[in-house]
Short mmCIF file of N, CA and C in Angstrom, two decimals:
data_model
loop_
_atom_site.label_atom_id
_atom_site.label_comp_id
_atom_site.label_asym_id
_atom_site.label_seq_id
_atom_site.Cartn_x
_atom_site.Cartn_y
_atom_site.Cartn_z
N GLN A 1 12.87 17.17 -0.52
CA GLN A 1 13.38 15.99 -0.53
C GLN A 1 12.15 15.08 -0.62
N VAL A 2 12.20 13.66 -1.07
CA VAL A 2 10.78 12.82 -1.62
C VAL A 2 9.96 12.99 -0.09
N GLN A 3 8.86 12.91 -0.40
CA GLN A 3 7.67 12.78 0.69
C GLN A 3 6.63 12.01 -0.03
N LEU A 4 6.38 11.04 0.77
CA LEU A 4 4.79 10.37 0.26
C LEU A 4 3.81 10.97 1.10
N VAL A 5 2.53 10.80 0.37
CA VAL A 5 1.26 11.49 1.03
C VAL A 5 0.32 10.56 0.66
N GLU A 6 -0.21 9.71 1.68
CA GLU A 6 -1.12 8.75 1.68
C GLU A 6 -2.58 9.46 1.81
N SER A 7 -3.47 8.70 1.23
CA SER A 7 -5.03 9.30 1.43
C SER A 7 -5.96 8.09 0.97
N GLY A 8 -7.35 8.18 1.39
CA GLY A 8 -8.14 7.17 1.21
C GLY A 8 -8.55 6.29 2.25
N GLY A 9 -7.92 6.23 3.32
CA GLY A 9 -8.56 5.64 4.56
C GLY A 9 -9.77 6.06 5.14
N GLY A 10 -10.27 5.29 6.10
CA GLY A 10 -11.62 5.45 6.77
C GLY A 10 -12.14 4.22 7.37
N LEU A 11 -13.53 4.50 7.51
CA LEU A 11 -14.30 3.46 8.36
C LEU A 11 -15.32 2.91 7.21
N VAL A 12 -15.26 1.77 7.11
CA VAL A 12 -16.46 1.11 6.27
C VAL A 12 -16.80 -0.11 6.64
N GLN A 13 -18.14 -0.29 6.37
CA GLN A 13 -18.40 -1.63 6.63
C GLN A 13 -18.05 -2.76 6.17
N PRO A 14 -18.37 -3.92 6.65
CA PRO A 14 -17.94 -5.48 6.05
C PRO A 14 -18.51 -5.53 4.84
N GLY A 15 -17.79 -5.92 3.72
CA GLY A 15 -18.00 -5.98 2.32
C GLY A 15 -17.91 -5.02 1.51
N GLY A 16 -17.65 -3.45 2.29
CA GLY A 16 -17.38 -2.39 1.56
C GLY A 16 -15.90 -2.24 0.77
N SER A 17 -15.80 -0.90 -0.01
CA SER A 17 -14.61 -0.71 -0.60
C SER A 17 -14.00 0.29 0.01
N LEU A 18 -12.78 0.36 -0.36
CA LEU A 18 -11.88 1.84 -0.13
C LEU A 18 -10.80 1.63 -1.34
N ARG A 19 -9.96 2.86 -1.65
CA ARG A 19 -9.13 2.88 -2.51
C ARG A 19 -8.13 3.89 -2.00
N LEU A 20 -6.96 3.12 -1.80
CA LEU A 20 -5.97 4.36 -0.96
C LEU A 20 -5.01 4.72 -2.15
N SER A 21 -4.21 5.87 -2.14
CA SER A 21 -3.36 6.45 -2.77
C SER A 21 -2.25 6.87 -2.34
N CYS A 22 -1.25 6.69 -2.98
CA CYS A 22 0.30 7.46 -2.28
C CYS A 22 0.71 7.81 -3.23
N ALA A 23 1.14 9.19 -3.11
CA ALA A 23 1.56 10.40 -4.20
C ALA A 23 2.95 11.02 -3.79
N ASN A 24 4.01 10.93 -4.48
CA ASN A 24 5.34 11.40 -4.06
C ASN A 24 5.42 12.70 -4.90
N SER A 25 6.09 13.53 -3.85
CA SER A 25 6.16 14.97 -3.98
C SER A 25 7.51 15.23 -4.77
N GLY A 26 8.42 14.63 -4.32
CA GLY A 26 9.72 14.42 -5.19
C GLY A 26 9.82 13.67 -6.06
N SER A 27 11.11 13.37 -6.49
CA SER A 27 11.89 12.57 -7.43
C SER A 27 13.04 11.60 -6.90
N ILE A 28 12.51 10.26 -7.46
CA ILE A 28 13.51 9.33 -6.94
C ILE A 28 13.95 8.78 -8.42
N PHE A 29 15.60 8.55 -8.46
CA PHE A 29 16.00 7.94 -9.66
C PHE A 29 16.23 6.50 -9.03
N ARG A 30 15.86 5.87 -10.64
CA ARG A 30 16.08 4.52 -10.58
C ARG A 30 15.03 3.79 -9.72
N LEU A 31 13.80 4.07 -9.53
CA LEU A 31 12.54 3.15 -8.73
C LEU A 31 12.76 1.71 -8.82
N ASP A 32 12.74 1.03 -7.93
CA ASP A 32 13.14 -0.54 -7.82
C ASP A 32 11.52 -1.48 -7.56
N ALA A 33 11.11 -0.56 -6.59
CA ALA A 33 9.66 -1.63 -6.11
C ALA A 33 8.97 -0.66 -5.56
N MET A 34 7.76 -0.67 -5.32
CA MET A 34 6.48 -0.70 -4.63
C MET A 34 5.86 -1.22 -4.02
N ALA A 35 5.31 -0.86 -2.83
CA ALA A 35 4.55 -1.94 -2.01
C ALA A 35 3.67 -1.17 -1.02
N TRP A 36 2.46 -2.22 -0.69
CA TRP A 36 1.57 -1.74 0.36
C TRP A 36 1.81 -2.51 1.63
N TYR A 37 2.14 -1.92 2.82
CA TYR A 37 2.23 -2.71 4.07
C TYR A 37 1.19 -2.52 4.86
N ARG A 38 0.95 -3.23 5.86
CA ARG A 38 -0.20 -2.91 7.11
C ARG A 38 0.28 -3.58 8.33
N GLN A 39 -0.08 -2.58 9.37
CA GLN A 39 0.11 -3.13 10.70
C GLN A 39 -1.15 -3.24 11.48
N ALA A 40 -1.43 -4.07 12.18
CA ALA A 40 -2.67 -3.96 13.18
C ALA A 40 -2.19 -3.97 14.66
N PRO A 41 -2.93 -3.11 15.44
CA PRO A 41 -2.44 -3.31 17.11
C PRO A 41 -2.06 -4.68 17.35
N GLY A 42 -0.48 -4.94 18.06
CA GLY A 42 -0.26 -5.87 18.60
C GLY A 42 0.61 -6.77 17.60
N LYS A 43 0.45 -6.49 16.41
CA LYS A 43 1.15 -7.64 15.30
C LYS A 43 2.03 -7.06 14.76
N GLN A 44 2.65 -7.86 14.05
CA GLN A 44 3.82 -7.38 13.01
C GLN A 44 3.41 -7.05 11.95
N ARG A 45 4.32 -5.96 11.38
CA ARG A 45 3.98 -5.35 10.12
C ARG A 45 4.01 -6.42 8.96
N GLU A 46 3.04 -6.28 8.44
CA GLU A 46 2.59 -7.21 7.06
C GLU A 46 2.86 -6.79 5.85
N LEU A 47 3.75 -7.34 4.89
CA LEU A 47 3.47 -7.21 3.61
C LEU A 47 2.53 -7.62 2.84
N VAL A 48 1.60 -6.50 2.21
CA VAL A 48 0.38 -6.61 1.49
C VAL A 48 0.36 -6.88 0.10
N ALA A 49 0.88 -6.19 -0.52
CA ALA A 49 0.86 -6.26 -1.90
C ALA A 49 2.49 -5.53 -2.54
N THR A 50 3.13 -6.07 -3.52
CA THR A 50 3.98 -5.65 -4.39
C THR A 50 3.93 -5.20 -5.75
N LEU A 51 4.62 -4.26 -6.13
CA LEU A 51 4.30 -3.97 -7.64
C LEU A 51 5.69 -3.79 -8.28
N THR A 52 6.46 -4.67 -9.13
CA THR A 52 7.51 -4.25 -9.66
C THR A 52 7.62 -3.26 -10.82
N PRO A 53 8.68 -2.85 -11.15
CA PRO A 53 8.86 -1.91 -12.60
C PRO A 53 8.30 -2.50 -13.73
N ASP A 54 8.29 -3.75 -13.74
CA ASP A 54 7.84 -4.28 -15.27
C ASP A 54 6.31 -4.42 -14.84
N GLY A 55 5.84 -4.09 -13.91
CA GLY A 55 4.21 -4.29 -13.86
C GLY A 55 3.77 -5.35 -13.15
N SER A 56 4.73 -6.21 -12.60
CA SER A 56 4.12 -7.63 -12.07
C SER A 56 3.92 -7.48 -10.71
N PRO A 57 2.44 -7.55 -10.24
CA PRO A 57 2.23 -7.44 -8.81
C PRO A 57 2.22 -8.87 -8.29
N THR A 58 2.23 -8.70 -6.81
CA THR A 58 2.19 -9.95 -6.02
C THR A 58 1.24 -9.66 -4.50
N TYR A 59 0.55 -10.45 -4.13
CA TYR A 59 -0.18 -10.38 -3.06
C TYR A 59 -0.18 -11.40 -2.03
N THR A 60 -0.06 -10.96 -0.75
CA THR A 60 -0.36 -12.00 0.33
C THR A 60 -1.75 -12.77 0.16
N ASP A 61 -1.89 -14.16 0.75
CA ASP A 61 -2.85 -14.95 0.47
C ASP A 61 -4.14 -14.29 0.92
N SER A 62 -4.10 -13.74 2.06
CA SER A 62 -5.36 -13.28 2.80
C SER A 62 -6.17 -12.24 2.02
N VAL A 63 -5.37 -11.68 0.93
CA VAL A 63 -6.29 -10.41 0.36
C VAL A 63 -6.37 -10.65 -1.39
N LYS A 64 -5.64 -11.78 -1.55
CA LYS A 64 -5.89 -12.34 -3.11
C LYS A 64 -7.32 -12.45 -3.53
N GLY A 65 -7.64 -11.77 -4.40
CA GLY A 65 -8.96 -11.88 -5.18
C GLY A 65 -10.00 -10.68 -4.79
N ARG A 66 -9.29 -9.91 -3.82
CA ARG A 66 -9.89 -8.79 -3.14
C ARG A 66 -9.23 -7.48 -3.43
N PHE A 67 -7.90 -7.43 -3.32
CA PHE A 67 -7.37 -6.28 -3.18
C PHE A 67 -6.33 -6.24 -4.87
N THR A 68 -6.30 -5.13 -5.08
CA THR A 68 -5.40 -4.83 -6.64
C THR A 68 -4.60 -3.80 -6.21
N ILE A 69 -3.38 -4.13 -6.40
CA ILE A 69 -2.20 -3.01 -6.63
C ILE A 69 -2.13 -2.50 -7.98
N SER A 70 -1.96 -1.05 -8.05
CA SER A 70 -1.67 -0.71 -9.65
C SER A 70 -0.77 0.72 -9.10
N GLY A 71 -0.09 1.25 -10.39
CA GLY A 71 0.67 2.62 -9.97
C GLY A 71 1.32 2.57 -11.43
N ASP A 72 2.30 3.85 -11.20
CA ASP A 72 2.81 4.21 -12.40
C ASP A 72 4.45 4.36 -11.88
N VAL A 73 5.42 3.90 -12.46
CA VAL A 73 6.63 3.85 -11.94
C VAL A 73 7.54 5.04 -12.28
N GLY A 74 7.11 5.60 -13.42
CA GLY A 74 7.66 6.91 -13.85
C GLY A 74 7.26 7.84 -12.99
N LYS A 75 5.71 8.05 -12.66
CA LYS A 75 5.29 9.19 -11.98
C LYS A 75 5.60 8.78 -10.21
N ASN A 76 6.12 7.56 -10.01
CA ASN A 76 6.31 7.31 -8.27
C ASN A 76 4.66 7.53 -7.84
N THR A 77 4.12 7.05 -8.50
CA THR A 77 2.59 7.00 -7.64
C THR A 77 2.23 5.42 -7.40
N LEU A 78 1.40 5.24 -6.75
CA LEU A 78 0.74 4.06 -5.92
C LEU A 78 -0.61 4.18 -5.50
N TYR A 79 -1.76 3.01 -6.12
CA TYR A 79 -2.70 2.76 -5.46
C TYR A 79 -3.22 1.17 -4.97
N LEU A 80 -3.98 1.20 -3.87
CA LEU A 80 -4.41 0.19 -3.59
C LEU A 80 -5.88 -0.26 -3.82
N GLN A 81 -6.61 -0.69 -4.39
CA GLN A 81 -8.10 -0.84 -4.41
C GLN A 81 -8.68 -2.25 -3.62
N MET A 82 -9.28 -1.97 -2.76
CA MET A 82 -9.73 -2.88 -1.70
C MET A 82 -11.14 -3.01 -1.52
N ASN A 83 -11.33 -4.59 -2.00
CA ASN A 83 -12.90 -4.71 -2.41
C ASN A 83 -13.18 -5.89 -1.07
N SER A 84 -14.44 -6.08 -0.88
CA SER A 84 -14.92 -6.96 -0.09
C SER A 84 -14.28 -6.97 1.22
N LEU A 85 -14.21 -6.01 1.92
CA LEU A 85 -13.34 -5.92 2.88
C LEU A 85 -13.91 -6.48 4.42
N LYS A 86 -12.93 -6.79 5.07
CA LYS A 86 -13.44 -7.72 6.49
C LYS A 86 -12.80 -7.11 7.60
N PRO A 87 -13.48 -7.43 8.55
CA PRO A 87 -12.89 -6.97 9.96
C PRO A 87 -11.38 -7.08 10.35
N GLU A 88 -10.82 -8.18 9.78
CA GLU A 88 -9.70 -8.60 9.75
C GLU A 88 -8.60 -7.70 8.93
N ASP A 89 -9.06 -7.00 7.96
CA ASP A 89 -8.40 -6.13 7.45
C ASP A 89 -8.07 -4.69 8.23
N THR A 90 -8.76 -4.56 9.22
CA THR A 90 -8.61 -3.31 9.90
C THR A 90 -6.92 -3.13 10.17
N ALA A 91 -6.27 -2.18 10.10
CA ALA A 91 -4.95 -1.84 10.25
C ALA A 91 -4.72 -0.17 9.80
N VAL A 92 -3.18 0.04 10.27
CA VAL A 92 -2.75 1.15 9.54
C VAL A 92 -2.23 0.81 8.38
N TYR A 93 -2.21 1.21 7.15
CA TYR A 93 -1.74 1.16 6.25
C TYR A 93 -0.63 2.00 5.32
N TYR A 94 0.57 1.50 4.86
CA TYR A 94 1.75 2.11 4.95
C TYR A 94 2.30 2.00 3.30
N CYS A 95 2.43 3.12 2.38
CA CYS A 95 2.95 2.78 1.34
C CYS A 95 4.35 2.87 1.25
N TYR A 96 5.14 2.33 0.37
CA TYR A 96 6.57 2.19 0.19
C TYR A 96 7.26 2.26 -1.32
N LEU A 97 8.10 3.02 -1.60
CA LEU A 97 8.67 3.27 -2.70
C LEU A 97 10.27 2.88 -2.10
N GLY A 98 10.93 1.93 -2.95
CA GLY A 98 11.99 1.68 -2.81
C GLY A 98 13.13 1.71 -4.04
N SER A 99 14.43 2.32 -4.05
CA SER A 99 15.44 2.60 -4.94
C SER A 99 16.63 2.19 -4.44
N ARG A 100 17.67 1.86 -5.40
CA ARG A 100 19.02 1.99 -4.86
C ARG A 100 19.63 3.06 -3.88
N SER A 101 19.07 4.12 -3.96
CA SER A 101 19.23 5.34 -2.91
C SER A 101 18.57 5.44 -1.85
N GLY A 102 17.66 4.41 -1.67
CA GLY A 102 16.74 4.93 -0.29
C GLY A 102 15.74 4.27 -0.16
N ASN A 103 14.91 4.15 0.78
CA ASN A 103 13.68 3.81 1.26
C ASN A 103 12.70 4.59 1.60
N TYR A 104 11.52 4.64 1.27
CA TYR A 104 10.67 5.86 1.47
C TYR A 104 9.50 5.59 1.92
N TRP A 105 8.91 6.01 2.79
CA TRP A 105 7.47 5.45 3.62
C TRP A 105 6.68 6.49 3.79
N GLY A 106 5.13 6.35 3.40
CA GLY A 106 4.28 7.20 3.76
C GLY A 106 3.82 7.30 5.40
N GLN A 107 3.12 7.93 5.79
CA GLN A 107 2.85 8.33 7.14
C GLN A 107 1.87 7.68 7.53
N GLY A 108 1.29 6.98 6.70
CA GLY A 108 0.25 5.56 7.21
C GLY A 108 -1.42 6.13 7.63
N THR A 109 -2.26 5.37 6.84
CA THR A 109 -3.47 5.78 6.99
C THR A 109 -4.30 4.45 7.61
N GLN A 110 -5.28 5.20 8.56
CA GLN A 110 -6.03 3.89 9.19
C GLN A 110 -7.12 3.61 8.25
N VAL A 111 -7.22 2.09 8.45
CA VAL A 111 -8.46 1.69 7.98
C VAL A 111 -9.28 0.87 9.05
N THR A 112 -10.57 0.85 9.21
CA THR A 112 -11.32 0.21 10.11
C THR A 112 -12.46 -0.36 9.20
N VAL A 113 -12.57 -1.79 9.40
CA VAL A 113 -13.63 -2.17 8.82
C VAL A 113 -14.39 -3.08 10.21
N SER A 114 -15.89 -1.99 10.09
CA SER A 114 -16.68 -2.50 11.46
C SER A 114 -17.92 -2.23 10.89
N SER A 115 -19.05 -2.94 11.49
CA SER A 115 -20.11 -2.78 11.33
C SER A 115 -21.11 -1.93 12.43
#
């Protein structure tokens, strides 16, 4: 069955960069959307960025100009380039793939921004 595997998280200093990746080991029929979410301790899960099959990205205001979402819908892969990282970006980040047949989530990867 479908399994999403994330990588690229870690500890980075403020102003640094990280690139998250999400690889799908299975097959999804008619993929509708791809996205990155994050959740900090004691806070609600937040939608960070989305990518539609036509290649149109959207971002939450707090990451605009710093983060870039990209991917390949045909290969069910997803990336998040994070630049100029701030302490408030610290959270567990989750990738998401959605289709008419189901919703699929990665296991989450920790991103910590601290000096």
